[in-house]
Short mmCIF file of N, CA and C in Angstrom, two decimals:
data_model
loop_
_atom_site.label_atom_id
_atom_site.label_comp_id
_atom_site.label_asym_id
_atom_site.label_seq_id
_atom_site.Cartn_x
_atom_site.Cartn_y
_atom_site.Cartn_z
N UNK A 803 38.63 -18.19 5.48
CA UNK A 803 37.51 -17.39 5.90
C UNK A 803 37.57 -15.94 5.42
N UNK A 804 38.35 -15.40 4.84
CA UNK A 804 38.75 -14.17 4.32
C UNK A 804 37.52 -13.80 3.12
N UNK A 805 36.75 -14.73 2.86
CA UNK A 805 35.87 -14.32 1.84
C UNK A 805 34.41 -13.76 2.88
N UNK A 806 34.22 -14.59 3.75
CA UNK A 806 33.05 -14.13 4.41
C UNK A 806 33.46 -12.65 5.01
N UNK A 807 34.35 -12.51 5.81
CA UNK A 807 35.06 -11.12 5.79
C UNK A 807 34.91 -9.93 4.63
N UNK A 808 35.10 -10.31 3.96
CA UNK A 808 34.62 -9.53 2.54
C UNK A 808 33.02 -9.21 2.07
N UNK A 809 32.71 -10.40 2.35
CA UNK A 809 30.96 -10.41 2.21
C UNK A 809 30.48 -10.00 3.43
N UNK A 810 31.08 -9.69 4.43
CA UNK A 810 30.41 -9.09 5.23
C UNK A 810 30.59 -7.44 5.50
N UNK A 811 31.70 -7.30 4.51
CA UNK A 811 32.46 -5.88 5.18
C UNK A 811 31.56 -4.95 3.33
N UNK A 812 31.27 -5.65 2.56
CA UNK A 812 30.39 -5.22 1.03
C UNK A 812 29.14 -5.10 1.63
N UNK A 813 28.29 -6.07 2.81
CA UNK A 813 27.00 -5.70 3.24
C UNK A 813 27.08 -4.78 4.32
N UNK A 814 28.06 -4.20 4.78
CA UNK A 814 28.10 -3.14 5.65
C UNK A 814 28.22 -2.10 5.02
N UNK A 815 29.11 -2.15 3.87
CA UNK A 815 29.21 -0.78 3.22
C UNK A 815 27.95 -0.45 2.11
N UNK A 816 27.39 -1.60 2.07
CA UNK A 816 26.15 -1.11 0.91
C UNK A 816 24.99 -0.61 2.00
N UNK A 817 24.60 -0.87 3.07
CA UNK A 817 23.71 -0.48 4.09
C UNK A 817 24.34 0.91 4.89
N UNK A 818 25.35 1.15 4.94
CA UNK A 818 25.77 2.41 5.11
C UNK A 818 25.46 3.20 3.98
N UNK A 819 25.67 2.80 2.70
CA UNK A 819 25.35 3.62 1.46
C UNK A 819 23.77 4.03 1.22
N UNK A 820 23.07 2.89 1.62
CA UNK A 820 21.54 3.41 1.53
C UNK A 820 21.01 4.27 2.68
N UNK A 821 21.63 3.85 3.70
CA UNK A 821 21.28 4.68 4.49
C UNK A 821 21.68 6.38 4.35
N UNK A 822 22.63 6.46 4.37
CA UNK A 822 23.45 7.51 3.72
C UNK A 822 22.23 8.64 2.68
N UNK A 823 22.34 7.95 1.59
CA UNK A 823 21.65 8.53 0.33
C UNK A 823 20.32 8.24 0.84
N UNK A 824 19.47 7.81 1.58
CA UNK A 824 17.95 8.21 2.24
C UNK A 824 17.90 9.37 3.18
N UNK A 825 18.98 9.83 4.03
CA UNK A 825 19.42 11.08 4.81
C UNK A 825 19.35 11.88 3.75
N UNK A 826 20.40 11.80 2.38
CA UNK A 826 20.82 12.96 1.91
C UNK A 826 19.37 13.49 0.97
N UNK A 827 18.27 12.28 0.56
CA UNK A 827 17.30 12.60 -0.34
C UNK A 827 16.63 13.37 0.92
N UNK A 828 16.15 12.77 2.05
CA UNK A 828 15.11 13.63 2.57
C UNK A 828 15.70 14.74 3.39
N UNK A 829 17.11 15.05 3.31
CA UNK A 829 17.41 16.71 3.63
C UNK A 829 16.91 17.60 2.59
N UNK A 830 17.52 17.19 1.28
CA UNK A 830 17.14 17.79 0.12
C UNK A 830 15.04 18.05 0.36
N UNK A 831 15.02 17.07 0.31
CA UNK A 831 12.64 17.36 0.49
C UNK A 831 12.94 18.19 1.19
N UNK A 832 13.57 18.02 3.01
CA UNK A 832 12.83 19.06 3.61
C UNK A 832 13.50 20.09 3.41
N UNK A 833 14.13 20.49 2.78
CA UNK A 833 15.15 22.06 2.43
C UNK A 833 13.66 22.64 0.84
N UNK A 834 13.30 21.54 0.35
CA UNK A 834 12.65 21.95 -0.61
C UNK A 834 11.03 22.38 -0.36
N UNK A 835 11.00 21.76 0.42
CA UNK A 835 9.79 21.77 1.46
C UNK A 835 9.59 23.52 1.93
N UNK A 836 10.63 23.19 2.97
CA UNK A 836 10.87 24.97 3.56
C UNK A 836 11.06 25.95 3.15
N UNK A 837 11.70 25.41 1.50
CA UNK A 837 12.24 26.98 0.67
C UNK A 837 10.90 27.67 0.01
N UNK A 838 9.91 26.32 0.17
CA UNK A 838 8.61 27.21 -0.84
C UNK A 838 8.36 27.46 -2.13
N UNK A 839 9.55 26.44 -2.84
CA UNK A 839 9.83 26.60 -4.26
C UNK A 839 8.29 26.16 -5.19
N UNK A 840 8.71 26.91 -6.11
CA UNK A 840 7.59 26.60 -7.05
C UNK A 840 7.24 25.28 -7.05
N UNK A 841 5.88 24.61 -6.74
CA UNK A 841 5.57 23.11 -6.70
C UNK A 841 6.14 22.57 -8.43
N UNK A 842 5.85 23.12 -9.25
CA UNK A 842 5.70 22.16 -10.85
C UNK A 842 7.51 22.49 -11.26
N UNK A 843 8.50 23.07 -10.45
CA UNK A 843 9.74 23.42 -11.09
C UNK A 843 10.12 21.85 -10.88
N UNK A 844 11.28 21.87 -11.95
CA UNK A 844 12.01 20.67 -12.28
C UNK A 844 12.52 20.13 -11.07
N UNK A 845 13.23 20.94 -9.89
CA UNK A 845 13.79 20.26 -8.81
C UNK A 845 12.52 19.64 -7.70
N UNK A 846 11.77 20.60 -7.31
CA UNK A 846 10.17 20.19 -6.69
C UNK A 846 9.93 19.07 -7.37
N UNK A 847 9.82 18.86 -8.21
CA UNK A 847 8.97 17.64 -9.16
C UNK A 847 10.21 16.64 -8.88
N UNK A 848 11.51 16.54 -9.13
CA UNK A 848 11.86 15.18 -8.91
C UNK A 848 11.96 15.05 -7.68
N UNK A 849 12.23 15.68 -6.78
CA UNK A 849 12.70 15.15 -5.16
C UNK A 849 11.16 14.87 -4.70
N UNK A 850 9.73 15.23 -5.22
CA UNK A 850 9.23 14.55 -4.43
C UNK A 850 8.58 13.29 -5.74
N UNK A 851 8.81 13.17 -6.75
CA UNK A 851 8.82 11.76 -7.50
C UNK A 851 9.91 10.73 -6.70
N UNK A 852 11.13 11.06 -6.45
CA UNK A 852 12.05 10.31 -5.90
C UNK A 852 11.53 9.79 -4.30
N UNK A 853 11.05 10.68 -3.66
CA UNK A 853 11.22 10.26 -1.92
C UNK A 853 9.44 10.16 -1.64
N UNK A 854 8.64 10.48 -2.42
CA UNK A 854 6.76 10.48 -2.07
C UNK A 854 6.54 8.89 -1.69
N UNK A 855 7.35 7.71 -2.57
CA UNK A 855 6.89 6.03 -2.10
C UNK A 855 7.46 6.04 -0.21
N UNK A 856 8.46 6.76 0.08
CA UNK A 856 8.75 6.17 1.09
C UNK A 856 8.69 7.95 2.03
N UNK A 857 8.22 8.67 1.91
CA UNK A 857 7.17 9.74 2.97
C UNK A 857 5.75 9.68 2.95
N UNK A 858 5.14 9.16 2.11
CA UNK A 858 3.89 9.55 1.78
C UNK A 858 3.00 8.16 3.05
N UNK A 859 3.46 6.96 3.69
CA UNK A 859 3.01 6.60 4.60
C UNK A 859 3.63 7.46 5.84
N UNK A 860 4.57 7.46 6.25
CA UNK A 860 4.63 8.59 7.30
C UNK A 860 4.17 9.95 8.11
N UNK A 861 4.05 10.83 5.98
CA UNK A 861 3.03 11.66 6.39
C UNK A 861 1.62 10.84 6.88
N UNK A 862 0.77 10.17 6.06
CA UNK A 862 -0.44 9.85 6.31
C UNK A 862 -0.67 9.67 8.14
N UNK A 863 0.46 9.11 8.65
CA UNK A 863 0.74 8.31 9.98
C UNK A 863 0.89 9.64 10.80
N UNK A 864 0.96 10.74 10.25
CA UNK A 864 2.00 11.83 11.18
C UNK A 864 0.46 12.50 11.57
N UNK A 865 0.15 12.98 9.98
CA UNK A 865 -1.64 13.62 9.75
C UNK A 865 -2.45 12.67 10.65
N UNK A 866 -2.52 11.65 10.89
CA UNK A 866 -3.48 10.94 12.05
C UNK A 866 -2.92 10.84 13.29
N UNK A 867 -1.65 11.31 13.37
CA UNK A 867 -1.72 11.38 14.79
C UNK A 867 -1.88 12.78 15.73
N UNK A 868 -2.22 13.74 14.36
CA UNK A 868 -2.46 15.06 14.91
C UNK A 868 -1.22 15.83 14.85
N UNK A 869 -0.35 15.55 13.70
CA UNK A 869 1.10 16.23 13.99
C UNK A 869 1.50 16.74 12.74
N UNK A 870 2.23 17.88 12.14
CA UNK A 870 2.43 18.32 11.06
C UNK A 870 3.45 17.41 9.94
N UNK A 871 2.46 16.71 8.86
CA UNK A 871 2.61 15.91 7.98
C UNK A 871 4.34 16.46 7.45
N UNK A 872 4.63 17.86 7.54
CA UNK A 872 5.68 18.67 7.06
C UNK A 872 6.97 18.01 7.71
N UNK A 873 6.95 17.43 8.67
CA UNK A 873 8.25 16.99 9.41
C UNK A 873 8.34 15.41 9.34
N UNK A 874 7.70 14.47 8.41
CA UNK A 874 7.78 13.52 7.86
C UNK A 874 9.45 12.95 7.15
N UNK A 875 10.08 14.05 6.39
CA UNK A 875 11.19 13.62 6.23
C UNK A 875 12.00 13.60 7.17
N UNK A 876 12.16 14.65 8.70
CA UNK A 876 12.68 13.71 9.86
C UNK A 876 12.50 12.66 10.40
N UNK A 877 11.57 12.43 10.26
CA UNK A 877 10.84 10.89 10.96
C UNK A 877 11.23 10.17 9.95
N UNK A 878 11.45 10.07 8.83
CA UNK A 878 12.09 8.95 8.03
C UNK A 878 13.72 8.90 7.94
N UNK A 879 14.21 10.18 8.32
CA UNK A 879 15.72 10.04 8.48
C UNK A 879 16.02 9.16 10.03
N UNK A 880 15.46 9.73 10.85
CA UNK A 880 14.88 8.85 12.14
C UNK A 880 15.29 7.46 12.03
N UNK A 881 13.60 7.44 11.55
CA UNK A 881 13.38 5.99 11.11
C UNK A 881 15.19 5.07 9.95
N UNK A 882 15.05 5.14 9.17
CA UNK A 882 16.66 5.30 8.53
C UNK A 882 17.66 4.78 9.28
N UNK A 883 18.03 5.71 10.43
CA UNK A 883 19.19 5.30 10.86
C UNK A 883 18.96 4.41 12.24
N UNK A 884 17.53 3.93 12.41
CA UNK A 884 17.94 3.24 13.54
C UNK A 884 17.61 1.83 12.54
N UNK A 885 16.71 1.82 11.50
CA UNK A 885 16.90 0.51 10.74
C UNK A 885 18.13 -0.11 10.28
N UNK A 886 18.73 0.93 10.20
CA UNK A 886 20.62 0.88 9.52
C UNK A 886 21.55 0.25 10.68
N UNK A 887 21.03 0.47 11.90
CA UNK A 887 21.85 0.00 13.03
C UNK A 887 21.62 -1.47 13.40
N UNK A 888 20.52 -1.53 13.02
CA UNK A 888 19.68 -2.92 13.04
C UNK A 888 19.92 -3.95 12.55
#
């Protein structure tokens, strides 16, 4: 049984890893967010090419519920780690 042990201890560490690196992308947005950086600079442009597929329903969800679309990358770090526990 030492192999399922293994296959189970590789799907724990790869779901810790995504989870992980979805925290670390949307600290980076909202640090980029808050700093006010030039929208068209090279770092603005990839962090929100990289993280816009998976904020851009949240914001929409945040904007209809009457709440500032801006705090979307908490609600997906949120969101993140209780899917990760799951």
């Amino acid at each position: 049984m030492p192999i399922f042990k293994q296959i189970d201890d590789l799907f724990w560490y790869a779901i810790v890893a995504i989870v992980i690196s979805l925290i670390v992308l949307m600290l980076v947005r909202f640090a980029v967010i808050y700093a006010d950086l030039n929208p068209f600079s090279w770092l603005a442009l990839t962090v929100r090419r990289l993280t816009d597929p998976l904020v851009g329903p949240v914001q929409r969800g945040l904007a209809r519920a009457g709440l500032d679309p801006k705090l979307a990358p908490l609600v997906m770090i949120l969101i993140a780690c209780l899917l990760g526990y799951f």
